[in-house]
C-alpha cells in the first residue's frame, strides 16, 4: 500500500517541499493543505498559530487517513511540533532552517538567515545558531512581504520588482556569502533572489533534507513509475483562478476547500 502524506503550510510555500517529496516518493499519495485563511503565519500570535494548526492538522489526519504529516512551514515548525506530537500518533516531520549546512559551506563564515519575522526572532532560531553556527557571523533578515510575493507569483500575478529590490537590498549590502531560505515560500522566488543577489551568494533550503527524512520513515517505493494521486485543500471560501490553475499544473487532480473549523 502506498503511504498517504499530508503536506501542510500557510500558503503555497510548502510546494517547494512537496516537489522534493514527489521526486523521492513518486508512488505516495499526497494531500496538500494550505491554511490561506490565516496567511501569513509569521505575524500571528504564537498561541493562535499553535491552536489553529493543531486543530486543522488533527482534523485532516482523521478525515483523510493520513500516514505521515509534513509541516512544511518554518513558522509553524518552530512552535507547533510538540503540541502536535502530543495529540497525534502518526509520524510528524517539521522544517528546520538550513543553518548547519550553511555554516559548513560558507567560506567567509558570514551567513544570512532570511525568514519570517516570527522565525528570525524565536529562541528556537537562537539555539540553532548557537549549536551549529557559533563560528559564524549570522545576519538575520525578517520579511513577510516575500511570502506574499511568492503567493502572487504562483497566482500568476505581477511581482513588484522595486519592492522586491527594496526588501533584498540589506541582504546584498551585508556581504554574506551564504543565505539560508528559512521560509518554505522563499524557494518559490529562488530565481528572483539569485538574480538580484548574484551568483556569489549561495542559497540554501531544507527541501531535500525533509524529503530524505520522510523517505526513511515511509520506506523505499516499490517502483518508480510515479502513480501518486494528489489533492490540494485550502481554508478560505475560495481561491483565485490563477492559483487554481497553478495547482493543476503542479499535478493536483482536485482543488477544494477543507471544510472544518479551527
One Martini backbone bead per residue (centre of mass of N, CA, C, O) as a GRO file, in nm:
protein
  262
    1UNK     BB    1   0.096   0.036   0.022
    2UNK     BB    2   0.054   0.358  -0.008
    3UNK     BB    3   0.131   0.646   0.114
    4UNK     BB    4  -0.017   0.912   0.313
    5UNK     BB    5   0.054   1.258   0.263
    6UNK     BB    6   0.081   1.550   0.463
    7UNK     BB    7   0.098   1.884   0.345
    8UNK     BB    8   0.180   2.177   0.540
    9UNK     BB    9   0.058   2.522   0.509
   10UNK     BB   10  -0.021   2.859   0.469
   11UNK     BB   11   0.060   2.807   0.161
   12UNK     BB   12   0.271   2.765  -0.126
   13UNK     BB   13   0.554   2.695  -0.003
   14UNK     BB   14   0.522   2.374   0.032
   15UNK     BB   15   0.583   2.302  -0.269
   16UNK     BB   16   0.894   2.279  -0.230
   17UNK     BB   17   0.854   2.009  -0.073
   18UNK     BB   18   0.661   1.843  -0.249
   19UNK     BB   19   0.851   1.809  -0.497
   20UNK     BB   20   1.064   1.638  -0.339
   21UNK     BB   21   0.879   1.412  -0.250
   22UNK     BB   22   0.799   1.310  -0.532
   23UNK     BB   23   1.087   1.226  -0.614
   24UNK     BB   24   1.123   1.017  -0.370
   25UNK     BB   25   0.782   0.954  -0.369
   26UNK     BB   26   0.597   0.863  -0.646
   27UNK     BB   27   0.369   0.660  -0.487
   28UNK     BB   28   0.255   0.855  -0.321
   29UNK     BB   29   0.004   1.018  -0.144
   30UNK     BB   30  -0.144   1.357  -0.162
   31UNK     BB   31  -0.190   1.628   0.071
   32UNK     BB   32  -0.249   1.981   0.025
   33UNK     BB   33  -0.250   2.200   0.306
   34UNK     BB   34  -0.372   2.542   0.309
   35UNK     BB   35  -0.383   2.830   0.541
   36UNK     BB   36  -0.497   3.109   0.389
   37UNK     BB   37  -0.678   3.246   0.615
   38UNK     BB   38  -0.382   3.308   0.795
   39UNK     BB   39  -0.221   3.467   0.613
   40UNK     BB   40   0.064   3.520   0.766
   41UNK     BB   41   0.232   3.344   1.015
   42UNK     BB   42   0.468   3.551   1.104
   43UNK     BB   43   0.219   3.747   1.250
   44UNK     BB   44   0.120   3.561   1.459
   45UNK     BB   45   0.012   3.453   1.732
   46UNK     BB   46   0.132   3.187   1.890
   47UNK     BB   47  -0.131   3.055   2.005
   48UNK     BB   48  -0.293   3.077   1.744
   49UNK     BB   49  -0.110   2.903   1.574
   50UNK     BB   50  -0.116   2.644   1.740
   51UNK     BB   51  -0.425   2.587   1.763
   52UNK     BB   52  -0.491   2.593   1.460
   53UNK     BB   53  -0.295   2.373   1.358
   54UNK     BB   54  -0.380   2.138   1.537
   55UNK     BB   55  -0.675   2.130   1.450
   56UNK     BB   56  -0.634   2.101   1.141
   57UNK     BB   57  -0.442   1.855   1.127
   58UNK     BB   58  -0.611   1.657   1.295
   59UNK     BB   59  -0.856   1.655   1.107
   60UNK     BB   60  -0.703   1.553   0.854
   61UNK     BB   61  -0.596   1.285   0.964
   62UNK     BB   62  -0.878   1.165   1.016
   63UNK     BB   63  -1.031   1.218   0.737
   64UNK     BB   64  -0.763   1.110   0.541
   65UNK     BB   65  -0.574   0.889   0.641
   66UNK     BB   66  -0.292   0.957   0.763
   67UNK     BB   67   0.064   0.867   0.788
   68UNK     BB   68   0.209   1.154   0.721
   69UNK     BB   69   0.349   1.458   0.852
   70UNK     BB   70   0.422   1.778   0.688
   71UNK     BB   71   0.563   2.070   0.815
   72UNK     BB   72   0.591   2.319   0.554
   73UNK     BB   73   0.674   2.533   0.805
   74UNK     BB   74   0.867   2.733   0.992
   75UNK     BB   75   0.676   2.884   1.182
   76UNK     BB   76   0.531   2.626   1.282
   77UNK     BB   77   0.774   2.441   1.362
   78UNK     BB   78   0.876   2.631   1.604
   79UNK     BB   79   0.583   2.552   1.774
   80UNK     BB   80   0.381   2.280   1.708
   81UNK     BB   81   0.515   1.997   1.744
   82UNK     BB   82   0.467   1.917   2.041
   83UNK     BB   83   0.151   1.934   2.033
   84UNK     BB   84   0.113   1.740   1.794
   85UNK     BB   85   0.256   1.486   1.925
   86UNK     BB   86   0.051   1.461   2.161
   87UNK     BB   87  -0.209   1.406   1.965
   88UNK     BB   88  -0.043   1.226   1.769
   89UNK     BB   89   0.076   0.905   1.611
   90UNK     BB   90   0.195   1.007   1.372
   91UNK     BB   91   0.432   1.105   1.182
   92UNK     BB   92   0.642   1.409   1.226
   93UNK     BB   93   0.760   1.666   1.002
   94UNK     BB   94   0.981   1.926   1.006
   95UNK     BB   95   1.126   2.252   0.963
   96UNK     BB   96   1.472   2.337   0.923
   97UNK     BB   97   1.695   2.554   0.911
   98UNK     BB   98   2.005   2.566   0.713
   99UNK     BB   99   2.248   2.628   0.921
  100UNK     BB  100   2.453   2.399   0.916
  101UNK     BB  101   2.533   2.395   0.610
  102UNK     BB  102   2.605   2.693   0.594
  103UNK     BB  103   2.846   2.685   0.793
  104UNK     BB  104   3.005   2.467   0.624
  105UNK     BB  105   3.005   2.631   0.331
  106UNK     BB  106   3.125   2.880   0.435
  107UNK     BB  107   3.413   3.076   0.373
  108UNK     BB  108   3.358   3.350   0.556
  109UNK     BB  109   3.158   3.314   0.801
  110UNK     BB  110   2.905   3.472   0.645
  111UNK     BB  111   2.566   3.463   0.723
  112UNK     BB  112   2.218   3.412   0.633
  113UNK     BB  113   1.872   3.479   0.745
  114UNK     BB  114   1.568   3.412   0.572
  115UNK     BB  115   1.257   3.513   0.722
  116UNK     BB  116   1.028   3.544   0.928
  117UNK     BB  117   0.983   3.735   1.199
  118UNK     BB  118   0.928   3.500   1.393
  119UNK     BB  119   1.173   3.313   1.328
  120UNK     BB  120   1.420   3.514   1.375
  121UNK     BB  121   1.320   3.566   1.701
  122UNK     BB  122   1.349   3.289   1.807
  123UNK     BB  123   1.493   3.064   2.025
  124UNK     BB  124   1.521   2.838   1.821
  125UNK     BB  125   1.721   3.000   1.643
  126UNK     BB  126   1.934   3.054   1.853
  127UNK     BB  127   2.004   2.753   1.899
  128UNK     BB  128   2.098   2.685   1.612
  129UNK     BB  129   2.330   2.890   1.601
  130UNK     BB  130   2.482   2.796   1.855
  131UNK     BB  131   2.520   2.493   1.758
  132UNK     BB  132   2.610   2.546   1.422
  133UNK     BB  133   2.718   2.889   1.420
  134UNK     BB  134   2.947   2.998   1.628
  135UNK     BB  135   3.172   3.067   1.384
  136UNK     BB  136   2.958   3.282   1.290
  137UNK     BB  137   2.820   3.536   1.111
  138UNK     BB  138   2.474   3.626   1.173
  139UNK     BB  139   2.224   3.731   0.963
  140UNK     BB  140   1.898   3.886   1.001
  141UNK     BB  141   1.594   3.843   0.791
  142UNK     BB  142   1.272   3.991   0.789
  143UNK     BB  143   0.979   3.866   0.588
  144UNK     BB  144   0.643   3.903   0.450
  145UNK     BB  145   0.650   4.004   0.158
  146UNK     BB  146   0.771   3.744   0.023
  147UNK     BB  147   0.531   3.568   0.074
  148UNK     BB  148   0.332   3.733  -0.105
  149UNK     BB  149   0.501   3.711  -0.364
  150UNK     BB  150   0.484   3.404  -0.394
  151UNK     BB  151   0.181   3.398  -0.414
  152UNK     BB  152   0.162   3.577  -0.667
  153UNK     BB  153   0.324   3.403  -0.859
  154UNK     BB  154   0.127   3.144  -0.837
  155UNK     BB  155  -0.123   3.344  -0.925
  156UNK     BB  156  -0.022   3.509  -1.178
  157UNK     BB  157   0.112   3.767  -1.069
  158UNK     BB  158   0.255   4.058  -1.010
  159UNK     BB  159   0.585   4.163  -0.942
  160UNK     BB  160   0.743   4.397  -0.746
  161UNK     BB  161   1.059   4.488  -0.811
  162UNK     BB  162   1.109   4.729  -0.622
  163UNK     BB  163   1.024   4.581  -0.362
  164UNK     BB  164   1.221   4.350  -0.382
  165UNK     BB  165   1.479   4.523  -0.376
  166UNK     BB  166   1.426   4.653  -0.099
  167UNK     BB  167   1.433   4.387   0.067
  168UNK     BB  168   1.730   4.288  -0.051
  169UNK     BB  169   1.944   4.512  -0.001
  170UNK     BB  170   2.059   4.434   0.286
  171UNK     BB  171   2.175   4.165   0.189
  172UNK     BB  172   2.371   4.267  -0.029
  173UNK     BB  173   2.525   4.468   0.182
  174UNK     BB  174   2.641   4.251   0.398
  175UNK     BB  175   2.848   4.015   0.266
  176UNK     BB  176   2.744   3.751   0.219
  177UNK     BB  177   2.776   3.391   0.097
  178UNK     BB  178   2.516   3.282   0.266
  179UNK     BB  179   2.163   3.178   0.228
  180UNK     BB  180   1.891   3.116   0.427
  181UNK     BB  181   1.578   2.967   0.352
  182UNK     BB  182   1.343   3.011   0.629
  183UNK     BB  183   1.113   2.974   0.402
  184UNK     BB  184   0.912   2.793   0.186
  185UNK     BB  185   0.849   3.036  -0.007
  186UNK     BB  186   1.137   3.131  -0.118
  187UNK     BB  187   1.202   2.916  -0.348
  188UNK     BB  188   0.993   3.040  -0.544
  189UNK     BB  189   1.219   3.300  -0.560
  190UNK     BB  190   1.507   3.207  -0.646
  191UNK     BB  191   1.559   3.351  -0.914
  192UNK     BB  192   1.521   3.642  -0.806
  193UNK     BB  193   1.733   3.628  -0.583
  194UNK     BB  194   1.982   3.549  -0.754
  195UNK     BB  195   1.971   3.788  -0.952
  196UNK     BB  196   2.019   4.010  -0.728
  197UNK     BB  197   2.263   3.880  -0.549
  198UNK     BB  198   2.408   3.667  -0.698
  199UNK     BB  199   2.640   3.399  -0.742
  200UNK     BB  200   2.804   3.454  -0.464
  201UNK     BB  201   2.530   3.353  -0.341
  202UNK     BB  202   2.424   3.100  -0.143
  203UNK     BB  203   2.135   2.896  -0.164
  204UNK     BB  204   1.938   2.759   0.113
  205UNK     BB  205   1.748   2.460   0.182
  206UNK     BB  206   1.529   2.179   0.321
  207UNK     BB  207   1.391   1.984   0.113
  208UNK     BB  208   1.581   1.736   0.079
  209UNK     BB  209   1.595   1.661   0.381
  210UNK     BB  210   1.294   1.607   0.419
  211UNK     BB  211   1.261   1.388   0.203
  212UNK     BB  212   1.464   1.192   0.328
  213UNK     BB  213   1.314   1.152   0.597
  214UNK     BB  214   1.046   1.043   0.480
  215UNK     BB  215   1.170   0.799   0.333
  216UNK     BB  216   1.256   0.651   0.588
  217UNK     BB  217   0.970   0.622   0.706
  218UNK     BB  218   0.828   0.485   0.450
  219UNK     BB  219   1.019   0.394   0.234
  220UNK     BB  220   1.067   0.230  -0.037
  221UNK     BB  221   0.958   0.217  -0.337
  222UNK     BB  222   0.851  -0.029  -0.546
  223UNK     BB  223   0.846   0.200  -0.761
  224UNK     BB  224   0.906   0.464  -1.037
  225UNK     BB  225   0.633   0.556  -1.195
  226UNK     BB  226   0.422   0.753  -1.070
  227UNK     BB  227   0.110   0.692  -0.894
  228UNK     BB  228   0.011   0.947  -0.777
  229UNK     BB  229  -0.224   1.121  -0.565
  230UNK     BB  230  -0.340   1.469  -0.578
  231UNK     BB  231  -0.447   1.705  -0.321
  232UNK     BB  232  -0.604   2.021  -0.270
  233UNK     BB  233  -0.627   2.242   0.025
  234UNK     BB  234  -0.834   2.499   0.166
  235UNK     BB  235  -0.966   2.778   0.398
  236UNK     BB  236  -1.109   2.939   0.221
  237UNK     BB  237  -1.379   2.989   0.022
  238UNK     BB  238  -1.165   3.079  -0.203
  239UNK     BB  239  -0.985   3.091  -0.513
  240UNK     BB  240  -0.804   3.178  -0.760
  241UNK     BB  241  -0.756   3.096  -1.089
  242UNK     BB  242  -0.445   3.108  -1.091
  243UNK     BB  243  -0.391   2.914  -0.854
  244UNK     BB  244  -0.549   2.674  -0.960
  245UNK     BB  245  -0.382   2.640  -1.216
  246UNK     BB  246  -0.114   2.584  -1.074
  247UNK     BB  247  -0.204   2.328  -0.919
  248UNK     BB  248  -0.265   2.167  -1.174
  249UNK     BB  249   0.027   2.186  -1.288
  250UNK     BB  250   0.137   2.023  -1.022
  251UNK     BB  251  -0.090   1.764  -1.014
  252UNK     BB  252  -0.374   1.836  -0.913
  253UNK     BB  253  -0.691   1.681  -0.929
  254UNK     BB  254  -0.776   1.857  -0.673
  255UNK     BB  255  -0.957   2.171  -0.560
  256UNK     BB  256  -1.040   2.238  -0.218
  257UNK     BB  257  -1.220   2.289   0.051
  258UNK     BB  258  -1.167   2.277   0.398
  259UNK     BB  259  -1.426   2.155   0.613
  260UNK     BB  260  -1.322   2.327   0.895
  261UNK     BB  261  -1.275   2.412   1.214
  262UNK     BB  262  -1.064   2.551   1.462
   0.00000   0.00000   0.00000
